CSV table of C-alpha atoms in Angstrom, one decimal:
chain,number,residue,atom,x,y,z
W,1,UNK,CA,113.1,74.0,115.1
W,2,UNK,CA,111.3,70.9,114.8
W,3,UNK,CA,109.2,70.7,117.7
W,4,UNK,CA,106.1,68.7,118.3
W,5,UNK,CA,102.5,70.1,117.8
W,6,UNK,CA,100.6,71.7,120.4
W,7,UNK,CA,103.2,72.2,123.5
W,8,UNK,CA,102.5,75.1,125.5
W,9,UNK,CA,104.8,78.0,125.1
W,10,UNK,CA,104.2,79.5,128.5
W,11,UNK,CA,103.8,78.1,131.9
W,12,UNK,CA,101.6,81.2,133.5
W,13,UNK,CA,98.0,81.5,133.4
W,14,UNK,CA,97.8,82.0,129.7
W,15,UNK,CA,98.9,79.0,127.7
W,16,UNK,CA,99.4,79.3,124.0
W,17,UNK,CA,99.4,76.7,121.9
W,18,UNK,CA,101.5,76.1,119.0
W,19,UNK,CA,99.1,74.8,116.6
W,20,UNK,CA,100.1,76.4,113.2
W,21,UNK,CA,103.1,75.1,111.3
W,22,UNK,CA,105.1,78.3,110.0
W,23,UNK,CA,107.9,77.9,107.2
W,24,UNK,CA,110.7,80.3,107.0
W,25,UNK,CA,112.4,81.3,103.7
W,26,UNK,CA,115.3,83.3,102.7
W,27,UNK,CA,115.9,84.8,99.1
W,28,UNK,CA,118.9,82.6,97.8
W,29,UNK,CA,121.3,83.5,94.5
W,30,UNK,CA,120.4,80.7,92.1
W,31,UNK,CA,122.3,81.9,88.9
W,32,UNK,CA,123.1,84.7,86.7
W,33,UNK,CA,121.2,86.2,83.6
W,34,UNK,CA,123.1,87.0,80.3
W,35,UNK,CA,123.9,89.9,81.6
W,36,UNK,CA,125.7,88.5,84.6
W,37,UNK,CA,123.2,89.9,86.7
W,38,UNK,CA,122.1,87.6,89.8
W,39,UNK,CA,118.6,85.7,89.9
W,40,UNK,CA,116.9,85.0,93.3
W,41,UNK,CA,114.5,82.5,94.5
W,42,UNK,CA,112.9,82.0,97.9
W,43,UNK,CA,114.3,78.7,99.5
W,44,UNK,CA,113.2,77.3,102.8
W,45,UNK,CA,115.4,77.4,105.6
W,46,UNK,CA,113.4,75.8,108.6
W,47,UNK,CA,109.8,74.9,109.9
W,48,UNK,CA,108.2,75.4,113.3
W,49,UNK,CA,105.0,75.1,115.2
W,50,UNK,CA,103.8,78.6,116.4
W,51,UNK,CA,101.1,80.6,118.1
W,52,UNK,CA,99.7,83.2,115.8
W,53,UNK,CA,98.0,86.4,117.1
W,54,UNK,CA,96.6,89.3,115.3
W,55,UNK,CA,98.5,92.6,116.2
W,56,UNK,CA,96.5,95.3,117.4
W,57,UNK,CA,96.3,98.8,116.2
W,58,UNK,CA,98.5,100.4,118.4
W,59,UNK,CA,101.3,97.9,118.0
W,60,UNK,CA,101.0,98.3,114.1
W,61,UNK,CA,101.3,102.1,114.5
W,62,UNK,CA,104.9,101.2,116.6
W,63,UNK,CA,105.8,99.4,113.9
W,64,UNK,CA,105.1,101.8,111.2
W,65,UNK,CA,103.0,99.3,109.5
W,66,UNK,CA,99.4,100.8,109.9
W,67,UNK,CA,97.3,101.4,106.8
W,68,UNK,CA,96.1,98.7,104.2
W,69,UNK,CA,98.2,96.1,105.8
W,70,UNK,CA,96.9,92.6,107.9
W,71,UNK,CA,99.4,92.0,110.4
W,72,UNK,CA,100.1,89.1,113.1
W,73,UNK,CA,102.7,88.3,115.7
W,74,UNK,CA,104.2,84.4,115.3
W,75,UNK,CA,105.5,83.2,118.4
W,76,UNK,CA,108.0,80.2,118.2
W,77,UNK,CA,110.3,78.7,121.0
W,78,UNK,CA,113.6,80.6,121.3
W,79,UNK,CA,116.2,78.4,119.6
W,80,UNK,CA,119.2,79.4,117.7
W,81,UNK,CA,117.5,78.9,114.4
W,82,UNK,CA,114.8,81.2,115.1
W,83,UNK,CA,117.2,83.7,116.2
W,84,UNK,CA,119.0,83.2,112.8
W,85,UNK,CA,116.0,84.4,111.0
W,86,UNK,CA,116.4,88.1,109.6
W,87,UNK,CA,114.4,90.9,108.6
W,88,UNK,CA,115.4,90.2,105.3
W,89,UNK,CA,113.4,86.6,105.4
W,90,UNK,CA,109.8,85.9,104.9
W,91,UNK,CA,107.2,83.4,106.5
W,92,UNK,CA,104.3,81.4,105.3
W,93,UNK,CA,101.4,80.5,107.6
W,94,UNK,CA,97.4,80.7,107.4
W,95,UNK,CA,98.1,80.0,103.7
W,96,UNK,CA,99.6,83.2,103.1
W,97,UNK,CA,103.0,84.8,102.6
W,98,UNK,CA,104.3,87.3,105.1
W,99,UNK,CA,107.0,89.8,105.2
W,100,UNK,CA,108.9,89.7,108.6
W,101,UNK,CA,108.7,93.6,110.1
W,102,UNK,CA,109.9,92.5,113.5
W,103,UNK,CA,111.9,90.1,115.5
W,104,UNK,CA,113.2,89.6,119.0
W,105,UNK,CA,112.6,87.7,122.4
W,106,UNK,CA,109.3,88.2,124.0
W,107,UNK,CA,108.9,90.9,126.2
W,108,UNK,CA,107.0,88.9,128.9
W,109,UNK,CA,107.2,85.3,127.9
W,110,UNK,CA,110.4,83.6,128.6
W,111,UNK,CA,111.7,81.0,126.1
W,112,UNK,CA,109.7,82.4,123.4
W,113,UNK,CA,110.9,84.5,120.4
W,114,UNK,CA,108.4,86.7,118.6
W,115,UNK,CA,108.2,87.8,115.1
W,116,UNK,CA,105.5,90.3,113.8
W,117,UNK,CA,105.1,89.8,109.9
W,118,UNK,CA,102.8,91.9,107.9
W,119,UNK,CA,101.1,91.6,104.2
W,120,UNK,CA,99.0,93.8,101.9
W,121,UNK,CA,95.4,93.4,103.4
W,122,UNK,CA,92.8,91.6,100.6
W,123,UNK,CA,91.4,94.5,98.1
W,124,UNK,CA,94.2,97.2,99.0
W,125,UNK,CA,95.8,97.0,95.8
W,126,UNK,CA,92.7,97.0,93.7
């Protein structure tokens, strides 16, 4: 997923600049406890330049993540590595860690892979 920063994602009227570096992480087994239970740690599996957009209220309802959450759409180039990211993985962008709640090719833009990601909104757990 190594691409240059700022290259446009689409060639239509609307041009989205990939100006945010996204780090994708996967939970991997790192060892065993004294009771032979596995221990896990998040490990980086890739980086990509991406365009980041806020999700609207209707899209949050469609993904069943409405409520006290913040949600974004992360758009990257459609590559084999982007397609290997699963819903069990997570991503880091905008200084925050986000859970991936949706993924797939973008419905309108060819060559673009979209991830929907959510996290608890600030102050939601207080």
